[in-house]
Short mmCIF file of C-alpha atoms in Angstrom, two decimals:
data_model
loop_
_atom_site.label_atom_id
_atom_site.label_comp_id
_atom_site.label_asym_id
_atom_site.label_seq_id
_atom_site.Cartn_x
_atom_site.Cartn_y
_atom_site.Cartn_z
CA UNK T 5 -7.48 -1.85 24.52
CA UNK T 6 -4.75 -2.82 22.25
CA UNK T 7 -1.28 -1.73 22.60
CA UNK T 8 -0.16 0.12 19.52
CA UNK T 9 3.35 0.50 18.71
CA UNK T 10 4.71 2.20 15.56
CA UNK T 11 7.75 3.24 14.17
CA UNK T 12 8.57 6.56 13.84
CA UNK T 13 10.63 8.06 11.03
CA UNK T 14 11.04 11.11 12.17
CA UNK T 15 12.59 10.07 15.98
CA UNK T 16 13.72 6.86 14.35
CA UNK T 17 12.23 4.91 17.35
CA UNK T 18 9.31 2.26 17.94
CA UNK T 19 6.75 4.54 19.76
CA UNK T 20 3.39 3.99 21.63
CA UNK T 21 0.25 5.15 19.42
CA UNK T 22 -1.62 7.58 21.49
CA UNK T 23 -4.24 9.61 19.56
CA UNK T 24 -4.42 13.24 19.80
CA UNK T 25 -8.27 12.33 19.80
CA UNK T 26 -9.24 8.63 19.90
CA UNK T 27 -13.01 9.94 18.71
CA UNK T 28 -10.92 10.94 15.29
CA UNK T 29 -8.00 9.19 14.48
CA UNK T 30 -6.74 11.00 11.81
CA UNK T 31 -4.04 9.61 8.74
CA UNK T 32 -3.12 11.45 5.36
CA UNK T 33 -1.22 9.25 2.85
CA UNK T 34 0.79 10.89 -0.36
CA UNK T 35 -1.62 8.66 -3.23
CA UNK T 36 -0.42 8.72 -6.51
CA UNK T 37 0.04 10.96 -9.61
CA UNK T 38 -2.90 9.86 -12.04
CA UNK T 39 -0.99 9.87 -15.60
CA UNK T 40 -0.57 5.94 -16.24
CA UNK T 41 -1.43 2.61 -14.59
CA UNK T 42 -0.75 1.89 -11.34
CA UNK T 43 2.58 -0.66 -11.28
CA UNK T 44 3.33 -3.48 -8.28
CA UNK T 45 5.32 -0.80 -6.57
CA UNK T 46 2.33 1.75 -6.23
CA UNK T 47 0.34 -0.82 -4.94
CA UNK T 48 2.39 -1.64 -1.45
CA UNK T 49 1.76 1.73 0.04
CA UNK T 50 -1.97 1.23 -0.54
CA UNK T 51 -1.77 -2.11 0.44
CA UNK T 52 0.19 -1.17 3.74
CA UNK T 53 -2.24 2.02 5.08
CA UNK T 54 -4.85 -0.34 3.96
CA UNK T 55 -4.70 -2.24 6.44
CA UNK T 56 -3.42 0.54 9.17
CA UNK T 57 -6.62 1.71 8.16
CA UNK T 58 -8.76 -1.20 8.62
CA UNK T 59 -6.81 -2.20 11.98
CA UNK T 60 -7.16 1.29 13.73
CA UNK T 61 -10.76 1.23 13.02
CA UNK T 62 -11.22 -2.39 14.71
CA UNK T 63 -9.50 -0.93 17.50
CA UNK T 64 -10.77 2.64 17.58
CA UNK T 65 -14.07 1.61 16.46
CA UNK T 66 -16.18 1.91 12.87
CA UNK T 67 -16.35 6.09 11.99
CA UNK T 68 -13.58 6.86 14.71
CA UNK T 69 -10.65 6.82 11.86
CA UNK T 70 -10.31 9.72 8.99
CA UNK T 71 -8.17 8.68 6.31
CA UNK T 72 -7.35 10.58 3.73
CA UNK T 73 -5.14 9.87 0.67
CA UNK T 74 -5.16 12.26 -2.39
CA UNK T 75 -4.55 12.70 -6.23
CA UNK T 76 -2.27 14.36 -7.83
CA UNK T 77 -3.94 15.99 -11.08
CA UNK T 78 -1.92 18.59 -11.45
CA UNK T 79 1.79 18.07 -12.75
CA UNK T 80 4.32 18.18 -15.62
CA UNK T 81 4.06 14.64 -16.19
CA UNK T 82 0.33 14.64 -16.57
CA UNK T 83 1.02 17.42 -19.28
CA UNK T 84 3.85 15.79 -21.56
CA UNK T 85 1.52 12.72 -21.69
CA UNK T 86 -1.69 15.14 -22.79
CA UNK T 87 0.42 16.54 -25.12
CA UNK T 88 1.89 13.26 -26.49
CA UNK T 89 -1.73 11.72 -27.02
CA UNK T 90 -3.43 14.73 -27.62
CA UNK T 91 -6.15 13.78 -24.80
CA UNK T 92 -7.07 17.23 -22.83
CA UNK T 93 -5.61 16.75 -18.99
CA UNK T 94 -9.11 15.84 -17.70
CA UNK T 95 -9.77 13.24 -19.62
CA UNK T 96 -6.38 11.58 -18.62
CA UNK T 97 -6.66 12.06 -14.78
CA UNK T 98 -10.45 11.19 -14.89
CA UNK T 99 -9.40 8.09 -16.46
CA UNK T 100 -6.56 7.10 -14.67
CA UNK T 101 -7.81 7.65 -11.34
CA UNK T 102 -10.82 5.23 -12.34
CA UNK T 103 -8.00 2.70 -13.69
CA UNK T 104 -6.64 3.20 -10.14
CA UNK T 105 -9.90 2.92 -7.82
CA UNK T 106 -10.88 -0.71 -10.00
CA UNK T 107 -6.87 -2.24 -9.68
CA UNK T 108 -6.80 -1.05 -5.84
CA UNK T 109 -10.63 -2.26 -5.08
CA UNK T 110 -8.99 -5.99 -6.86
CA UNK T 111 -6.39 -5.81 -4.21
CA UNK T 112 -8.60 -5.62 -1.40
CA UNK T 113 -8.03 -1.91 -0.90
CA UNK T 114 -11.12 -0.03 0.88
CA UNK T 115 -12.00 3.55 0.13
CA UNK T 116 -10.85 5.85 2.08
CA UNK T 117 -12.86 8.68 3.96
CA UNK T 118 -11.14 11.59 1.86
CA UNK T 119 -9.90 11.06 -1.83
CA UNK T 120 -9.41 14.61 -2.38
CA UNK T 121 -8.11 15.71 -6.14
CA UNK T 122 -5.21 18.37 -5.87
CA UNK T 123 -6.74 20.80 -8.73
CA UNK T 124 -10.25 20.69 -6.16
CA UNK T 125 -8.04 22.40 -3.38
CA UNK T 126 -5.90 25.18 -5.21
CA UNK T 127 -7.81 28.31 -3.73
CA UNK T 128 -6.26 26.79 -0.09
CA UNK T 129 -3.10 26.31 -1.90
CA UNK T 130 -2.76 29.88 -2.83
CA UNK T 131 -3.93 30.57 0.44
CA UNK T 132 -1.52 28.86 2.27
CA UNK T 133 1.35 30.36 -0.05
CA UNK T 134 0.00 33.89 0.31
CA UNK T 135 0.42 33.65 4.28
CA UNK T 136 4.10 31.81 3.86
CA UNK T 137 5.03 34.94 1.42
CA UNK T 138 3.52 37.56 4.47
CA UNK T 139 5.08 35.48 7.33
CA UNK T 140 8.52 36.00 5.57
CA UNK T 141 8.74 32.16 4.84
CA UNK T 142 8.50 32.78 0.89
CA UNK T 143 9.60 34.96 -1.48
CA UNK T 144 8.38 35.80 -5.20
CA UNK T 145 10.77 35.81 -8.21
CA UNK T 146 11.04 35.45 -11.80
CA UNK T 147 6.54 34.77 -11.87
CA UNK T 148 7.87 31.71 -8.77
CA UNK T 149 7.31 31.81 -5.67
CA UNK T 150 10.05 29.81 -4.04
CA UNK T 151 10.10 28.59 0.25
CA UNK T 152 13.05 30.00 1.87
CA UNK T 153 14.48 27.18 3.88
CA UNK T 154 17.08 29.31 5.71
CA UNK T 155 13.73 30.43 7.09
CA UNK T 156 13.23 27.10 8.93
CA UNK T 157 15.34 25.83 11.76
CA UNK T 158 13.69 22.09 11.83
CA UNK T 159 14.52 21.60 8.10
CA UNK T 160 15.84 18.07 7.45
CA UNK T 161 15.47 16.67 10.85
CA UNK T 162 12.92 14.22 8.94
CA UNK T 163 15.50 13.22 6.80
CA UNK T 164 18.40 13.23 9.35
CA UNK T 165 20.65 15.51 6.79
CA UNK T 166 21.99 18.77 6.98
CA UNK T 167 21.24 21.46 4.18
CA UNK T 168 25.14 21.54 3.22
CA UNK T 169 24.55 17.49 3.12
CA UNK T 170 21.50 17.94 1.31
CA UNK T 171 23.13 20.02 -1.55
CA UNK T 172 25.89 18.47 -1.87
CA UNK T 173 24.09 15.03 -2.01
CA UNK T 174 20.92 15.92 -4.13
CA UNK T 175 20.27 17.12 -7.55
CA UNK T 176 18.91 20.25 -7.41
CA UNK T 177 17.21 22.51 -9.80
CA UNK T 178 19.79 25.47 -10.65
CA UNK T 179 17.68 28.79 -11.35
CA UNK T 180 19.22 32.13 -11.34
CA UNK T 181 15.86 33.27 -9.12
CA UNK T 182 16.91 31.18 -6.14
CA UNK T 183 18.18 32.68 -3.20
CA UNK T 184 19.32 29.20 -1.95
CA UNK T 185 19.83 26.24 -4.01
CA UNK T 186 17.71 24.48 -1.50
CA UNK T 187 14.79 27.16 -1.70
CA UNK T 188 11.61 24.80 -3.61
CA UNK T 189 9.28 26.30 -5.55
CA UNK T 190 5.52 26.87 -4.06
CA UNK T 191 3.77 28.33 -7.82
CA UNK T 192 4.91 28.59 -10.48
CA UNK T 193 3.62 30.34 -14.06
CA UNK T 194 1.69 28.77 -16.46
CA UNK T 195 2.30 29.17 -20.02
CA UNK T 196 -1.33 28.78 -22.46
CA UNK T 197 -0.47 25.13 -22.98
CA UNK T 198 -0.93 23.91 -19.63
CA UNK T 199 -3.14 24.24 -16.81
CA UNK T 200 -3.24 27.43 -14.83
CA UNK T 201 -5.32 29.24 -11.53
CA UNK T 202 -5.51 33.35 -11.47
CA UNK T 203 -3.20 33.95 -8.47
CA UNK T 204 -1.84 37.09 -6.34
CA UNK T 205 1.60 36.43 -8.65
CA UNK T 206 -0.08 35.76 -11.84
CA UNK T 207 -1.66 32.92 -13.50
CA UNK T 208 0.32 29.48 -12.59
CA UNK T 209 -0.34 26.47 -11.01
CA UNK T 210 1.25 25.09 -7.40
CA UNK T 211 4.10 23.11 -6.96
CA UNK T 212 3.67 19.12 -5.92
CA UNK T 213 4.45 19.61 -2.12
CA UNK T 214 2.08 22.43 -1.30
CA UNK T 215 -0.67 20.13 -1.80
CA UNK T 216 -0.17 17.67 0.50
CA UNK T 217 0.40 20.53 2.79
CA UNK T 218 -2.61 22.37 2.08
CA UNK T 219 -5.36 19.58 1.62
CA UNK T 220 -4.38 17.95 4.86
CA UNK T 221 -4.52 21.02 6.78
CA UNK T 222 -8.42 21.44 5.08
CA UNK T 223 -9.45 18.00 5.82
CA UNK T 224 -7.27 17.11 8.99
CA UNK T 225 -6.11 20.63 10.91
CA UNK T 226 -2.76 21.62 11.96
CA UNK T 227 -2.06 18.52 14.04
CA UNK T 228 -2.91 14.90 13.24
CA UNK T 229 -1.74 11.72 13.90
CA UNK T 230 0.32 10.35 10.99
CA UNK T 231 1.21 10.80 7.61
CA UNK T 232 2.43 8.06 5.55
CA UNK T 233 4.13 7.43 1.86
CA UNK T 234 7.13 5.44 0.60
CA UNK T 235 10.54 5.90 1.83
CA UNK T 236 11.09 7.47 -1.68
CA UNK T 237 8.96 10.60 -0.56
CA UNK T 238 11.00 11.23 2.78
CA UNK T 239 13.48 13.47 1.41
CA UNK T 240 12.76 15.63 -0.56
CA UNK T 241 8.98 15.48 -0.36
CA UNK T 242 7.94 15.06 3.45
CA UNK T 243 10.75 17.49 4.14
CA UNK T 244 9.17 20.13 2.37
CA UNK T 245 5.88 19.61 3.61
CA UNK T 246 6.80 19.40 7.22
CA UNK T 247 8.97 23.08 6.28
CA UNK T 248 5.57 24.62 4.67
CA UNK T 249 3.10 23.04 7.47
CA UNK T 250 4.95 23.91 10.52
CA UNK T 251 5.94 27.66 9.29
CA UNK T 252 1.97 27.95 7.95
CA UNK T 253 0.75 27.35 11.36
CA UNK T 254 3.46 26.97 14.15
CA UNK T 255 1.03 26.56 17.06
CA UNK T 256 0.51 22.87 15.21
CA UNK T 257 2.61 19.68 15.18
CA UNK T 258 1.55 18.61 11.44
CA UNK T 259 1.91 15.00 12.07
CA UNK T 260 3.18 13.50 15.11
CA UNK T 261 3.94 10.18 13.09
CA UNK T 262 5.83 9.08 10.21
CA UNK T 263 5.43 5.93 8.78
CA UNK T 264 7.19 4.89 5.60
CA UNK T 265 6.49 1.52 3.51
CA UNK T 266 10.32 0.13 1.50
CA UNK T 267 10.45 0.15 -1.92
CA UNK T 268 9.81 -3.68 -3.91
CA UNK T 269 11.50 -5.40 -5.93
CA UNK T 270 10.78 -8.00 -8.65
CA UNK T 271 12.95 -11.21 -8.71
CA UNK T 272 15.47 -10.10 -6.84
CA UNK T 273 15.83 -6.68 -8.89
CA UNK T 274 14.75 -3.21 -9.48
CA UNK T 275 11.57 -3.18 -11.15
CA UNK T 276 12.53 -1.46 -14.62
CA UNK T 277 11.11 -1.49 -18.07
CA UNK T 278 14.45 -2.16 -19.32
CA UNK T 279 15.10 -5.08 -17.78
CA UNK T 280 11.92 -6.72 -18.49
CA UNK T 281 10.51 -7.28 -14.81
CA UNK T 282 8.36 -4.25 -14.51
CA UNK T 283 4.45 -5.37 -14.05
CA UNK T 284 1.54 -2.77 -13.90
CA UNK T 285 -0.99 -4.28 -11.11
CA UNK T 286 -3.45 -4.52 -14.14
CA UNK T 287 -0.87 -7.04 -16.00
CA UNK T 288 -1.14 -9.15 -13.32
CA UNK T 289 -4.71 -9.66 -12.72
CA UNK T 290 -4.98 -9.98 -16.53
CA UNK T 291 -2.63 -12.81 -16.73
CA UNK T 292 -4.69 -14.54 -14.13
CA UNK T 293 -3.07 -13.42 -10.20
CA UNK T 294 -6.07 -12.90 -7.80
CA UNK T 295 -6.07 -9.92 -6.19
CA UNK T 296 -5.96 -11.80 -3.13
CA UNK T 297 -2.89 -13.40 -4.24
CA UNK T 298 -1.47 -9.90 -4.58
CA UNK T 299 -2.05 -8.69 -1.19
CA UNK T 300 -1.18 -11.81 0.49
CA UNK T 301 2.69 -11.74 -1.16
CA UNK T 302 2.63 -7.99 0.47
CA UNK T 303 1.80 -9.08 3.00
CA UNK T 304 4.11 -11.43 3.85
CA UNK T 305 6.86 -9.01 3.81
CA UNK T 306 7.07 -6.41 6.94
CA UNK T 307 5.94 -3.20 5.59
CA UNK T 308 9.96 -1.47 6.52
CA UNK T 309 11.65 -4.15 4.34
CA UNK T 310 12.50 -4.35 0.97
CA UNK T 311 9.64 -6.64 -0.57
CA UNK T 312 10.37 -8.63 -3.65
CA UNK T 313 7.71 -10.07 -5.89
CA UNK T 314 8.58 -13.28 -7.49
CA UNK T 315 6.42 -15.94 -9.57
CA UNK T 316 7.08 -18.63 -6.64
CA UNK T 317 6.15 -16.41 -3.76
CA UNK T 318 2.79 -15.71 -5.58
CA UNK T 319 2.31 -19.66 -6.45
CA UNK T 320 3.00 -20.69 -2.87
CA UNK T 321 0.27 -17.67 -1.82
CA UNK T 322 -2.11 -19.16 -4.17
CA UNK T 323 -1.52 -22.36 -2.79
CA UNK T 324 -2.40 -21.27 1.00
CA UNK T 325 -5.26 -19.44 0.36
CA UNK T 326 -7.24 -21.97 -1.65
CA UNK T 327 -6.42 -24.13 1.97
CA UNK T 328 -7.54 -21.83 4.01
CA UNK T 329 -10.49 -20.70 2.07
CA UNK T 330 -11.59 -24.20 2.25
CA UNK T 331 -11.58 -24.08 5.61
CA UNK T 332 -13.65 -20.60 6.01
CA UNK T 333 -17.14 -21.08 6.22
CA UNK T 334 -19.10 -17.84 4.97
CA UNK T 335 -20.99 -17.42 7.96
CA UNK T 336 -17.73 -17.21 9.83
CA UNK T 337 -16.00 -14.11 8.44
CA UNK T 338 -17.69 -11.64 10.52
CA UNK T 339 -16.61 -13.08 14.01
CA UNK T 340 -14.39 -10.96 16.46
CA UNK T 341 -10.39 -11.05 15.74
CA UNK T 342 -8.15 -12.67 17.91
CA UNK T 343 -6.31 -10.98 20.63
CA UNK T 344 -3.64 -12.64 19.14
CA UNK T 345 -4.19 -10.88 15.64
CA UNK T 346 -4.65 -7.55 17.19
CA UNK T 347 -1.65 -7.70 19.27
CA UNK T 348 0.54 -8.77 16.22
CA UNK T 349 -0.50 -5.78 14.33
CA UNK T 350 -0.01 -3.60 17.24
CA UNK T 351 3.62 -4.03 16.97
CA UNK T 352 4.30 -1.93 14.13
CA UNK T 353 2.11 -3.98 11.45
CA UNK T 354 4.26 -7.00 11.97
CA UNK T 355 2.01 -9.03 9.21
CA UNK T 356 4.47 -11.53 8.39
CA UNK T 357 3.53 -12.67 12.22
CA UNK T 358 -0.75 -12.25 11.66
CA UNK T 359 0.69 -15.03 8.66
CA UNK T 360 2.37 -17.27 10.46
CA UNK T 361 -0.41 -16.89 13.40
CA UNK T 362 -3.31 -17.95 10.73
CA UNK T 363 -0.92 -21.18 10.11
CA UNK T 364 -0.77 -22.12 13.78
CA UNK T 365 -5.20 -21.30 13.37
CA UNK T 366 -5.53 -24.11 10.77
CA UNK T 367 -3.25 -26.42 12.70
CA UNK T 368 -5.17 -25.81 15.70
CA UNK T 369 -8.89 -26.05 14.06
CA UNK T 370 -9.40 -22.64 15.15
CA UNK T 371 -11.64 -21.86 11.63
CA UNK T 372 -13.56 -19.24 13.02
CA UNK T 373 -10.66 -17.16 14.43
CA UNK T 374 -8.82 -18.06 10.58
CA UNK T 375 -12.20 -16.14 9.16
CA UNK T 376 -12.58 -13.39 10.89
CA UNK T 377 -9.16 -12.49 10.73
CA UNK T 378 -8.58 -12.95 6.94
CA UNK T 379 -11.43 -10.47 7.05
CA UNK T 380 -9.58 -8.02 8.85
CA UNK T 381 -6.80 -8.26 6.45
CA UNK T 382 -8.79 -8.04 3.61
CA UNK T 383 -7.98 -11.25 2.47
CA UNK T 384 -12.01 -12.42 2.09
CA UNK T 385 -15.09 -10.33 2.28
CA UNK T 386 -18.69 -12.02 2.66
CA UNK T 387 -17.92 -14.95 0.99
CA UNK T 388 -14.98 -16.78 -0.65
CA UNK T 389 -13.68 -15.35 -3.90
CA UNK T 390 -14.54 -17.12 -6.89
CA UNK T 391 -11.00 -17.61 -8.26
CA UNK T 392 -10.77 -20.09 -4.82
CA UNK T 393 -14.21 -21.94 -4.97
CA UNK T 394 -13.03 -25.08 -6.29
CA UNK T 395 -14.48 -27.77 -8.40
CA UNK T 396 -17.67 -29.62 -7.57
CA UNK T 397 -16.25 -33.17 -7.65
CA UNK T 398 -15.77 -36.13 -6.05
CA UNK T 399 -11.87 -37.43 -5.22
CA UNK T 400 -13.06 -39.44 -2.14
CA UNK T 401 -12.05 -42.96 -4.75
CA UNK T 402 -8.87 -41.51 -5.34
CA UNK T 403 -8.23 -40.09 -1.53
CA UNK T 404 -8.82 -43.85 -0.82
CA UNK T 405 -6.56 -45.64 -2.55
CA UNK T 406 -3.74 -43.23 -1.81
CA UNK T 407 -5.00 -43.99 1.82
CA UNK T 408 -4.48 -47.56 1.17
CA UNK T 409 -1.13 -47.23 -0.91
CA UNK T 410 -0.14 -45.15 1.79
CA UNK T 411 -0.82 -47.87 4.74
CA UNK T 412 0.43 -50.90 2.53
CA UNK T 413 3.74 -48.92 2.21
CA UNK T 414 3.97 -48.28 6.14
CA UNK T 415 4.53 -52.35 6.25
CA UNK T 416 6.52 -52.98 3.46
CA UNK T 417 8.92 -49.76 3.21
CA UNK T 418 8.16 -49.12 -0.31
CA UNK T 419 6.75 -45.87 -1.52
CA UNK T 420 6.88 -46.44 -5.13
CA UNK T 421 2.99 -46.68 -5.66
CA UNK T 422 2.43 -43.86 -3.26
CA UNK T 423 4.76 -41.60 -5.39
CA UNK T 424 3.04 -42.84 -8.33
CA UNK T 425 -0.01 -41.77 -7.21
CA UNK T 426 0.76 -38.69 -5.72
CA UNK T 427 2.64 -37.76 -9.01
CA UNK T 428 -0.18 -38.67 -11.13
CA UNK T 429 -3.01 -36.68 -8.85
CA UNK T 430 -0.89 -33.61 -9.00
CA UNK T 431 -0.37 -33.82 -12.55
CA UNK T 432 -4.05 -33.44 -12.58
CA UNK T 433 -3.78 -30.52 -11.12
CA UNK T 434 -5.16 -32.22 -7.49
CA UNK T 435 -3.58 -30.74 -4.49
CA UNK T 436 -2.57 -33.36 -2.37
CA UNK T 437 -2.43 -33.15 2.00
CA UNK T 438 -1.50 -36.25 3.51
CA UNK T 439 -0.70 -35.48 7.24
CA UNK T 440 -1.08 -37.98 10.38
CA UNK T 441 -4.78 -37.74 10.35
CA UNK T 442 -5.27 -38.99 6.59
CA UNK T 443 -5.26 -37.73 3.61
CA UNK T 444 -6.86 -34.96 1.65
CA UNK T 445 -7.23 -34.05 -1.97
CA UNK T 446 -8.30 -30.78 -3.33
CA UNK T 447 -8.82 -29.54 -6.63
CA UNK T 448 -6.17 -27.01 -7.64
CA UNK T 449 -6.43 -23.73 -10.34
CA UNK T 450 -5.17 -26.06 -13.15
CA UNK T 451 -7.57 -28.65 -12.14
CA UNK T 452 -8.62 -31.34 -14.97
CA UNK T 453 -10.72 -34.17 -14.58
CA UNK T 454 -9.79 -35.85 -17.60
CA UNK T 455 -6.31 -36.48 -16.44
CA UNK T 456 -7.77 -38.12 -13.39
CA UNK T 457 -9.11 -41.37 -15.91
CA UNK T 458 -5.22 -41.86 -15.74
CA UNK T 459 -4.43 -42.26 -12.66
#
């Protein structure tokens, strides 16, 4: 079997994968709050436990993986933008999470096993609470009911911080209810405007980390395998849980690995509204970027560094793919993956290598391995996408003159007509691949034939 190696966040060391059960590999992923399109950003994580996904369950075999990544429904954002649109809170989360499920399905994204929505879990919520309040690990105050972290020895060994650091570092909500600045809130009351549950300490609604906390435990137990999100979530989010999940049931290890995906940038810079570079994953398949396209830039960036989107990186991505999907015959894709691939991934997702491996495939002639494992990445289903099919037409007259140019300019050292040629072909939108075995032409995205009359 493969050798898996990940890196851990929380012992900050490349570790073998060894599955608590290798019948039921079991990952939870934070997914996102469902109150606007999903932007570039929101779509690495999925991207990234995408293909974790995919690659444990070539390994572990089809069924033997249980991924589950949920929604948050439930949160103040979700109600400021029902109250700014007037739309009731249902409407907007049914809605966005279908906006989500049709831009992450574009990107090659697969389903996973669980999608569970936070608001379908809060009776084990309150549950979970109610036994942190008895255990002594929570306290009630003010209509809150706030986690004592005192109460916890572990707390911010995810993070590497101590509480002083974390205060001192962090901005904190200041209450007057709060025995420790540090203390996060579990419930909290719910006014008639928003959404509330009936609850042991009135009616309210949960805070954002209990859910993680609580819906895992449901669908995964007290121990699983690993839990992923963006480093953005580590501190304080993953803290928390880890506080909540260990104290709720101590005779579990919550998750024995934590993997975080960097954060992406756009042309060099944070993505911001402000400065004009920020891209919903929606804007970009509207303005004509493949899904495919998408993925593949990801892709090419290890998952644990920064990854920044720019307008070349997705051209050049365009560019491979068409050559590679030329070379992948349909009845190809469903072909076993290279050892090669496998072993690649295996070392912490190291997909800028599976890249560069596909390369040395097309160099090689090795189409069938290129096939099956563009599958495995997502990169083509059962069939090439339609985006890369390219134009029925015939450039064999203009392949052989560039041939000839080519050979006449081998004798007399002048390139001129070649470069003519080759200028006028591309202007046509004609990708041109002249290597030591000839030359090929193939009709790019911006193909048009009329331009070819002038060349």
């Amino acid at each position: 079997m493969t050798m898996i190696r990940l890196y851990n966040s929380k012992t900050r060391s490349r570790e073998e994968f060894v599955p608590i059960n290798p019948k039921n590999v079991r990952m939870y992923v934070c997914g996102p709050t469902v109150y606007e399109r999903a932007h570039l950003g929101n779509a690495r994580p999925a991207i990234v436990f995408d293909i974790l996904y995919r690659f444990l369950t070539e390994v572990f075999g089809a069924g033997q993986v249980t991924y589950v990544r949920n929604f948050t429904d439930v949160d103040d954002k979700i109600n400021a933008r029902a109250a700014a649109t007037g739309l009731s809170i249902r409407d907007i989360t049914d809605t966005t999470i279908a906006w989500y499920m049709e831009d992450m399905a574009a990107v090659g994204v697969l389903e996973p096993t669980h999608m569970p929505r936070a608001t379908e879990w809060i009776g084990a919520m309150v549950d979970m609470i109610a036994d942190l309040v008895e255990k002594g690990h929570a306290y009630v105050a003010d209509g809150h009911v706030l986690f004592s972290v005192e109460s916890f020895s572990e707390y911010g060994a995810l993070s590497g911080r101590s509480v002083d650091d974390m205060i001192a570092g962090a901005r904190v909500e200041v209450a007057p209810y709060k025995r420790n600045p540090m203390d996060f809130v579990l419930w909290k009351p719910s006014d008639k405007d928003v959404p509330g549950w009936d609850s042991p300490w009135g009616r309210g609604r949960p805070g954002w980390h209990i859910e993680c906390s609580a819906m895992s435990y449901e669908l995964l137990g007290e121990s699983f395998d690993i839990h992923g999100g963006g480093n953005d979530l580590q501190f304080p989010h993953h803290e928390n849980e880890i506080a909540q999940s260990k104290c709720a049931h101590p005779g579990g290890d919550f998750a024995r690995f934590w993997m975080h995906n960097e954060m992406l940038q756009v042309e060099g810079k944070k993505m911001s509204k402000s400065l004009g570079n920020f891209f919903t994953v929606r804007d970009l398949l509207d303005s004509g970027v493949p899904g495919e396209v998408i993925r593949f830039v990801m892709l090419s960036t290890h998952y644990r560094k920064p990854m920044d989107w720019t307008a070349e990186k997705a051209q050049e991505a365009d560019k491979t793919l068409r050559k590679w999907y030329a070379k992948v015959d349909a009845n190809d894709t469903s072909g076993p993956v290279p050892a090669e691939i496998l072993n690649a991934l295996g070392e912490d997702l190291n997909t800028p290598r599976v890249l560069s491996l596909l390369h040395e495939f097309v160099s090689a002639g090795r189409f069938a391995d290129l096939a099956s494992s563009l599958t495995l990445l997502g990169l083509v289903g059962d069939h090439k996408p339609e985006w890369a099919v390219s134009p029925d037409v015939d450039l064999s007259r203009h392949a052989e003159r560039l041939t000839a140019a080519r050979k006449a300019a081998m004798m007399t050292k002048d390139f001129s007509e070649v470069d003519r040629l080759k200028a006028r072909l591309l202007d046509a939108g004609v990708e041109v691949r002249m290597s030591k075995s000839g030359v090929e032409l193939v009709p790019g995205s911006d193909f048009d034939a009329g331009k070819l009359e002038e060349v």
